[in-house]
Coordinates of C-alpha atoms in Angstrom, one line a residue:
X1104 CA -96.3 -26.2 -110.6
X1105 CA -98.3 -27.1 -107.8
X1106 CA -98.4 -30.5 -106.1
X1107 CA -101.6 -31.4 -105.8
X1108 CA -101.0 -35.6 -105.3
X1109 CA -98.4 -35.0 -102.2
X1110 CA -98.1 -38.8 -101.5
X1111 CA -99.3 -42.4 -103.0
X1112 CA -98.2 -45.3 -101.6
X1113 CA -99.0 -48.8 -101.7
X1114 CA -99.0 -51.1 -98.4
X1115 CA -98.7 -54.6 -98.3
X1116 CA -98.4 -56.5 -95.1
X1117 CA -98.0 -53.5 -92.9
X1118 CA -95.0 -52.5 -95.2
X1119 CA -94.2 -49.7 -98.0
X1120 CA -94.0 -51.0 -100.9
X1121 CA -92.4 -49.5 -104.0
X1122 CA -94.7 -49.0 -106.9
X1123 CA -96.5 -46.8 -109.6
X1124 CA -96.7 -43.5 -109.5
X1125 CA -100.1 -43.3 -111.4
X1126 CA -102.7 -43.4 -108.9
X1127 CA -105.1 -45.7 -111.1
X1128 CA -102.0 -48.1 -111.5
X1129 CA -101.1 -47.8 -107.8
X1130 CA -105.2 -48.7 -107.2
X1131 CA -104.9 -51.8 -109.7
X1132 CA -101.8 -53.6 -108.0
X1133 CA -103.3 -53.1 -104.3
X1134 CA -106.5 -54.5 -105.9
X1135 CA -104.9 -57.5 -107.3
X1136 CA -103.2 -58.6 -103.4
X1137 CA -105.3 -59.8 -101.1
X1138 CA -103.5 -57.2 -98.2
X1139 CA -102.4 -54.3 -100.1
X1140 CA -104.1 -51.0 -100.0
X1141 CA -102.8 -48.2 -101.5
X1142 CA -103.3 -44.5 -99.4
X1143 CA -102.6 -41.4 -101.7
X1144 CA -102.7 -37.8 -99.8
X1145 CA -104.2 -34.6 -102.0
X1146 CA -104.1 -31.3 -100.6
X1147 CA -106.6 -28.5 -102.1
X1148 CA -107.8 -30.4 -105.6
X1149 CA -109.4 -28.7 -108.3
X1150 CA -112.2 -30.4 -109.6
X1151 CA -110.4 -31.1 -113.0
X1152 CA -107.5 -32.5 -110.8
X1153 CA -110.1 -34.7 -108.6
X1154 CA -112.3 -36.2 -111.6
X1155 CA -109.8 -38.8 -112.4
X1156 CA -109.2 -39.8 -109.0
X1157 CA -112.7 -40.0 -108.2
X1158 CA -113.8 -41.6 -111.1
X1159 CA -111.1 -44.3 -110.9
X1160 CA -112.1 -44.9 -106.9
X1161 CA -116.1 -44.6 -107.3
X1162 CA -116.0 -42.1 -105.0
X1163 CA -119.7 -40.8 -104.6
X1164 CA -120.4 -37.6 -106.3
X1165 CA -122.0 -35.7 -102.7
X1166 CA -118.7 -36.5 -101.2
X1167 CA -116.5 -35.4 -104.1
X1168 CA -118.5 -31.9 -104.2
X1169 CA -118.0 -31.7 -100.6
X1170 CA -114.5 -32.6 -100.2
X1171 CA -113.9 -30.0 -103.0
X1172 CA -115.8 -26.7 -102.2
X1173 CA -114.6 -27.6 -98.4
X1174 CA -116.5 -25.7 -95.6
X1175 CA -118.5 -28.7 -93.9
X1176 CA -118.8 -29.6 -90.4
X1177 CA -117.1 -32.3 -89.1
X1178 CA -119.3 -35.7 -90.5
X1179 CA -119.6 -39.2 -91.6
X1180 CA -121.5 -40.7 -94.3
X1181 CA -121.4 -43.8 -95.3
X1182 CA -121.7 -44.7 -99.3
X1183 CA -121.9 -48.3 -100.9
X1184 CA -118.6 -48.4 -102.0
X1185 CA -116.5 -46.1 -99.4
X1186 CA -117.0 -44.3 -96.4
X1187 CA -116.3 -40.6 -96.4
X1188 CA -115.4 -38.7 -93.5
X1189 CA -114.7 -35.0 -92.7
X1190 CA -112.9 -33.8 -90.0
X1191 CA -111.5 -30.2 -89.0
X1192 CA -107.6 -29.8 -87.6
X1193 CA -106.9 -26.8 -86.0
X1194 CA -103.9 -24.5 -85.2
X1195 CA -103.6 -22.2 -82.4
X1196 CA -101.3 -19.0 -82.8
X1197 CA -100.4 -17.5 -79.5
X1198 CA -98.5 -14.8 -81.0
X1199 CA -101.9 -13.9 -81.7
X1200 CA -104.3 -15.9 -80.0
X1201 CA -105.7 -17.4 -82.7
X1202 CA -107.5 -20.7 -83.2
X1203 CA -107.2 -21.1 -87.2
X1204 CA -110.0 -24.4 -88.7
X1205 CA -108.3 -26.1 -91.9
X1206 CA -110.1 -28.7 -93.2
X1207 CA -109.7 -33.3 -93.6
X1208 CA -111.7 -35.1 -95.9
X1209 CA -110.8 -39.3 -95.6
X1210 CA -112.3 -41.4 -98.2
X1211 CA -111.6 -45.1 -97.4
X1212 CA -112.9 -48.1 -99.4
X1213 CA -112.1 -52.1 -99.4
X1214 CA -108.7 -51.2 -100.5
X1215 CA -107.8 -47.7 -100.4
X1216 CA -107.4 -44.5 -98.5
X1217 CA -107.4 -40.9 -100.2
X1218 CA -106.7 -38.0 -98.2
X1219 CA -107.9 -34.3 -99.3
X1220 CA -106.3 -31.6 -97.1
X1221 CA -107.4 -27.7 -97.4
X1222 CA -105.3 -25.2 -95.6
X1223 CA -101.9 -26.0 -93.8
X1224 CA -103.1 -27.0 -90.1
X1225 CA -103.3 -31.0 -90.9
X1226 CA -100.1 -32.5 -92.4
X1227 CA -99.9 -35.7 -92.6
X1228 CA -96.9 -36.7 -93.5
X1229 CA -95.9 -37.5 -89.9
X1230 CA -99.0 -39.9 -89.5
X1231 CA -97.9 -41.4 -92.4
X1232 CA -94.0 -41.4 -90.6
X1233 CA -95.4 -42.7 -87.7
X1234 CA -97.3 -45.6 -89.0
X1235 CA -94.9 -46.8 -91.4
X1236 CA -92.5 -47.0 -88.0
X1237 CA -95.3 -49.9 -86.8
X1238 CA -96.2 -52.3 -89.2
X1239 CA -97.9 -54.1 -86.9
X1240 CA -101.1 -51.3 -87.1
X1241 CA -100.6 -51.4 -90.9
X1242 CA -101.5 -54.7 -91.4
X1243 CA -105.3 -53.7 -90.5
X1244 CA -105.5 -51.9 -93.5
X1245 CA -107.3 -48.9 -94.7
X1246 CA -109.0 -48.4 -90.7
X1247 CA -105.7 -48.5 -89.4
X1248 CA -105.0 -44.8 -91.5
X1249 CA -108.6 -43.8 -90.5
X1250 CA -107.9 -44.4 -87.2
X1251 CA -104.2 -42.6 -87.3
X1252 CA -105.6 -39.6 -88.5
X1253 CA -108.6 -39.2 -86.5
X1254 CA -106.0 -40.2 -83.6
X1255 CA -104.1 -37.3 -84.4
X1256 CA -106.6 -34.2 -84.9
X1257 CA -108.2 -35.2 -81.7
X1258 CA -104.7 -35.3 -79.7
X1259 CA -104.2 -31.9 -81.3
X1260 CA -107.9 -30.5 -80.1
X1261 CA -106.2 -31.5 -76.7
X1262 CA -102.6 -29.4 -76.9
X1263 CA -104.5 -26.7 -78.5
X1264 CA -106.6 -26.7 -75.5
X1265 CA -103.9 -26.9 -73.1
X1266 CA -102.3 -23.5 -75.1
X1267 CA -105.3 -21.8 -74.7
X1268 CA -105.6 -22.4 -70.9
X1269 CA -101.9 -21.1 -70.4
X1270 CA -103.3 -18.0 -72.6
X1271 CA -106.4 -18.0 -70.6
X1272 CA -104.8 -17.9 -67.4
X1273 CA -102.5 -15.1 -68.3
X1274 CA -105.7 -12.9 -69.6
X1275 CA -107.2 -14.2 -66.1
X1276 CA -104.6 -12.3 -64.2
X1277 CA -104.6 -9.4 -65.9
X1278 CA -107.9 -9.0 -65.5
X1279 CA -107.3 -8.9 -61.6
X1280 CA -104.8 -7.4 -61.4
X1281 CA -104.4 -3.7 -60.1
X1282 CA -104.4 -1.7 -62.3
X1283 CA -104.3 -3.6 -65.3
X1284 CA -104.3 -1.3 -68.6
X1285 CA -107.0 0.1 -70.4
X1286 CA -110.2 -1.4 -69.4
X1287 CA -111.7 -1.1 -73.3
X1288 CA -108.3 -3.4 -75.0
X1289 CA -108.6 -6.0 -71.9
X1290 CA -112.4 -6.1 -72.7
X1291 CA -111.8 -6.5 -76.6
X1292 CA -109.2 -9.2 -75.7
X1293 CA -111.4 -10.7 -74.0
X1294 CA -114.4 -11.0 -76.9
X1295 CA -111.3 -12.1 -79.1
X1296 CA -110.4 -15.1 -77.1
X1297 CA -113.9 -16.1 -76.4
X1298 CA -114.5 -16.2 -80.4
X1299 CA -111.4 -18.1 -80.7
X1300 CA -113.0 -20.6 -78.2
X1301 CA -116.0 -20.8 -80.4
X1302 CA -114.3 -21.5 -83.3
X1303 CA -112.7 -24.3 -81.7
X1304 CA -115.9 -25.4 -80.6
X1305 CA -117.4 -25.4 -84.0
X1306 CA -114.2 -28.0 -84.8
X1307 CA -114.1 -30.4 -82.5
X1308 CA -118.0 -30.1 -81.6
X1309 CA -119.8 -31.7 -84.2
X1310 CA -117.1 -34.3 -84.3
X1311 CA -118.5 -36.7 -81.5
X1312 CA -121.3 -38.2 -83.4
X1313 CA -118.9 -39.6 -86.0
X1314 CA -116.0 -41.1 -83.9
X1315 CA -119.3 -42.9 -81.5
X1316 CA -120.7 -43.8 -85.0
X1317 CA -117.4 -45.6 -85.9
X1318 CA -116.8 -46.7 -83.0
X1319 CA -119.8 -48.8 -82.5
X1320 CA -120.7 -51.9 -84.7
X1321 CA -122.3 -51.9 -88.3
X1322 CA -120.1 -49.6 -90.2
X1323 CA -118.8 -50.7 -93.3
X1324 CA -115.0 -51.0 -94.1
X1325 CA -114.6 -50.7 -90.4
X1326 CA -113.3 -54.1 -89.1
X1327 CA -114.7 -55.0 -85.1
X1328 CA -110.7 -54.8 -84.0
X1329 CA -110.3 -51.3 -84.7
X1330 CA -113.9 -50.3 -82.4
X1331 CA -111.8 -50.1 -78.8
X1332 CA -109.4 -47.9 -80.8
X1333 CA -112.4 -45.5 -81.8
X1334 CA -113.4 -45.6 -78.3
X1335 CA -110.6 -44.3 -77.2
X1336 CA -110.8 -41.5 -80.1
X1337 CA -113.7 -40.7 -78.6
X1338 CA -112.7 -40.3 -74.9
X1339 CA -110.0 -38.1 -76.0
X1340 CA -112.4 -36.0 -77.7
X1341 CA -114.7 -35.5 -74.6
X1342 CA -112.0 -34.8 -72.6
X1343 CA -111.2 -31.9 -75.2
X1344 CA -114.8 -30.9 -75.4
X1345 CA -114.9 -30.7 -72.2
X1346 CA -111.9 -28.2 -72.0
X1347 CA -113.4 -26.2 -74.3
X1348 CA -116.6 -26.1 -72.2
X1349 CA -114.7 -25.2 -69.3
X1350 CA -112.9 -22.6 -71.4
X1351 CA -115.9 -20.8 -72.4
X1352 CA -117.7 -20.9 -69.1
X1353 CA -114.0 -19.4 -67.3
X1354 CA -114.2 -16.7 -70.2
X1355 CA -118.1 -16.0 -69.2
X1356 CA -116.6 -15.4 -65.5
X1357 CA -113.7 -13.3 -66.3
X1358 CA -115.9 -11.1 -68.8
X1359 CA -118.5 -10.4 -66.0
X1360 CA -115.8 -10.0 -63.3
X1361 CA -114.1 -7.4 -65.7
X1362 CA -117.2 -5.6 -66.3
X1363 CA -118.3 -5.6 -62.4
X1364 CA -114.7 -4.5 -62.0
X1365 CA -115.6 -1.7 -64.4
X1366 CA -118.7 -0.3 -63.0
X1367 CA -116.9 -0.6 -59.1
X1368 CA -114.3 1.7 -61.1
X1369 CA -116.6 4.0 -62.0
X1370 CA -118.5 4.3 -59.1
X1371 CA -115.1 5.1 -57.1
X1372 CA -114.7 7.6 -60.1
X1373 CA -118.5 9.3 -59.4
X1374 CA -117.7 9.0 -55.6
X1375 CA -114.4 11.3 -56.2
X1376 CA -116.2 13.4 -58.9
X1377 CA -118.8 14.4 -56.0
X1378 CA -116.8 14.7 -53.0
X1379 CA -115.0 17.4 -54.8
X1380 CA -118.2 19.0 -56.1
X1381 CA -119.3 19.1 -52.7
X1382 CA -116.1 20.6 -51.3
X1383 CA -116.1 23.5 -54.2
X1384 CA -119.9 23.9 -53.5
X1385 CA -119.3 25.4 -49.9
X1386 CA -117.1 28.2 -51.0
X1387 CA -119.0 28.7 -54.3
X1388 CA -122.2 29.1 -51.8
X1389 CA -120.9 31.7 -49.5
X1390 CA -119.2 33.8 -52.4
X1391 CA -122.6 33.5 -54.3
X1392 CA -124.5 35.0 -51.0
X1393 CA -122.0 37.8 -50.9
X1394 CA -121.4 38.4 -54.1
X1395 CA -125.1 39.9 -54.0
X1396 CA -126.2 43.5 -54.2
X1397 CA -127.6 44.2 -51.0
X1398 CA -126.9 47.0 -48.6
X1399 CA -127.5 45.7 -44.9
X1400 CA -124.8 42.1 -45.2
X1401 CA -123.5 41.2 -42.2
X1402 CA -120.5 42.0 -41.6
X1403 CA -119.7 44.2 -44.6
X1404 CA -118.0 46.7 -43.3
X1405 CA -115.8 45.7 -40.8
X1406 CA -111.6 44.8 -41.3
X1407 CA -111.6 41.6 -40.1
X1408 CA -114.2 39.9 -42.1
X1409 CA -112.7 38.7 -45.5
X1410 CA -110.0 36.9 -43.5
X1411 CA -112.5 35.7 -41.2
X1412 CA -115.3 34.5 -44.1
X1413 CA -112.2 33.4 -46.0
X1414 CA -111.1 31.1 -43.1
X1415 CA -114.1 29.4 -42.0
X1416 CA -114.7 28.4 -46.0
X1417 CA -111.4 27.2 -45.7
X1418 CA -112.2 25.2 -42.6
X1419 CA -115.6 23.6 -43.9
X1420 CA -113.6 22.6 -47.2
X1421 CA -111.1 20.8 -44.5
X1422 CA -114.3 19.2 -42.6
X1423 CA -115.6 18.1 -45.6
X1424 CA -112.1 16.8 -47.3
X1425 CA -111.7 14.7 -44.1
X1426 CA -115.1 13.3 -44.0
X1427 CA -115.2 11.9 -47.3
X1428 CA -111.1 10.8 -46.5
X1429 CA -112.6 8.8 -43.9
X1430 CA -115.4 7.3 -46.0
X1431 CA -112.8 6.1 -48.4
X1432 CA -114.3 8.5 -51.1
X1433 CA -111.0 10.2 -51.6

């Protein structure tokens, strides 16, 4: 059987508390304390699976069709009774180099937090770990898990970008260096990481409205303690934008370096090609001249002049080798 409810616990005071495993008696008891919530984690719902759940939270039917079908960009929207916000964790594979997008839906209300999670790049079990370990954040209730997990997929965005500059930097070098493979697989590398980029600028992106939006005043469920800790969301996240920018503009450089380095390549290449089309030329010229039917050619009919015509091609092939040596042609 599949787990679909992965975690539901109830919080009172900062502190786990044990209770129900039904979800709508969970909601009940941290309803009936004045500082209980109760946080339950879902990962890929069906809709049958979700009905319940979002029936017995009032979750608003918009956000219950979007956190099931999945596929949104990163968002907030605010609803009377919860706040519903979408965010996008990604994964980086430098086996290879690839940024992988799952996707976060957080619903929090007055007294509860559910979770949706679609694909495997956002567990939360260790945000969960890590804020049972300080009680003294859980007391702020349901923003203090908003704020854990946004905390988190934005610290990611920032070792995921720190990956892809050591990646980046490798790609750089072998680029310039001499040498360096086939010009086509160093080119199609290069395309790869750039769309890899893109993708993680597609995640982390759209983003920066929502954490400004909740970290400025008039959003509901959102106590005013919890807005410095948004801020500082948010200057993570333009700090990780701004690697990405800088990512994608290095990428830019490297692709048009690699293709200068390409056409210098082949210019060298058309350089050889016609220094040795004008060596063969010479020869080829003289033999054409004699290789004619007339009677009165100079020199036709004495001993010495094949060895002599012979030579002198050989010597303007030598001139012309050492002309173009000199040039750097050859």
């Amino acid at each position: 059987m599949r787990v679909v409810i992965v975690d539901c616990a109830i919080y009172r005071n900062g502190r786990r508390r044990a209770g129900p495993a039904d979800v709508v008696a969970a909601l009940a008891e941290a309803r009936g304390a004045a500082d209980a919530f109760v946080w339950i984690g879902l990962h890929e719902p069906t809709a049958g699976e979700f009905d319940r759940v979002a029936e017995e939270f009032g979750l608003h039917p918009l956000a219950v069709e979007d956190a099931l079908k999945a596929h949104q960009r990163p968002k907030l929207e605010v609803y009377e009774d919860s706040l519903f916000l979408v965010l996008k964790p990604v994964v980086y594979g430098p086996e290879a180099d690839t940024v992988a997008a799952s996707e976060l839906m957080v619903f929090m209300g007055d007294s509860f937090v559910v979770t949706v999670r679609h694909g495997e790049g956002a567990p939360l079990s260790e945000v969960r770990r890590r804020l049972e370990a300080a009680p003294e954040v859980l007391r702020h209730g349901p923003t203090s898990v908003l704020y854990a997990v946004s905390d988190a997929v934005v610290d990611h965005y920032i070792d995921v970008a720190a990956e892809l500059q050591t990646d980046l930097e490798e790609l750089e070098s072998r680029v310039f260096r001499p040498h360096g493979g086939n010009p086509k697989d160093t080119a199609a590398r290069i395309y790869t990481f750039k769309r890899q980029v893109l993708e993680f600028r597609r995640a982390a992106g759209p983003l920066a409205a929502p954490v400004q939006r909740l970290a400025g005043a008039g959003v509901p469920f959102v106590s005013e303690e919890s807005q410095p800790f948004f801020r500082d969301v948010g200057d993570h996240l333009t700090r990780a934008a701004e690697q990405v920018d800088g990512l994608d503009r290095l990428l830019s450089d490297i692709l048009s370096a690699h293709l200068a380095q390409m056409g210098v390549r082949q210019n060298d290449d058309m350089r050889r090609i016609s220094a040795w089309a004008a060596m063969a030329a010479v020869p080829t010229m003289v033999a054409g001249v004699y290789g004619m039917n007339f009677t009165h050619i100079p020199e036709l009919h004495r001993v010495w002049s094949y060895p002599v015509l012979m030579a002198l091609m050989a010597v303007a092939v030598a001139g012309l080798y050492r002309l173009f040596r000199r040039r750097g042609w050859m």
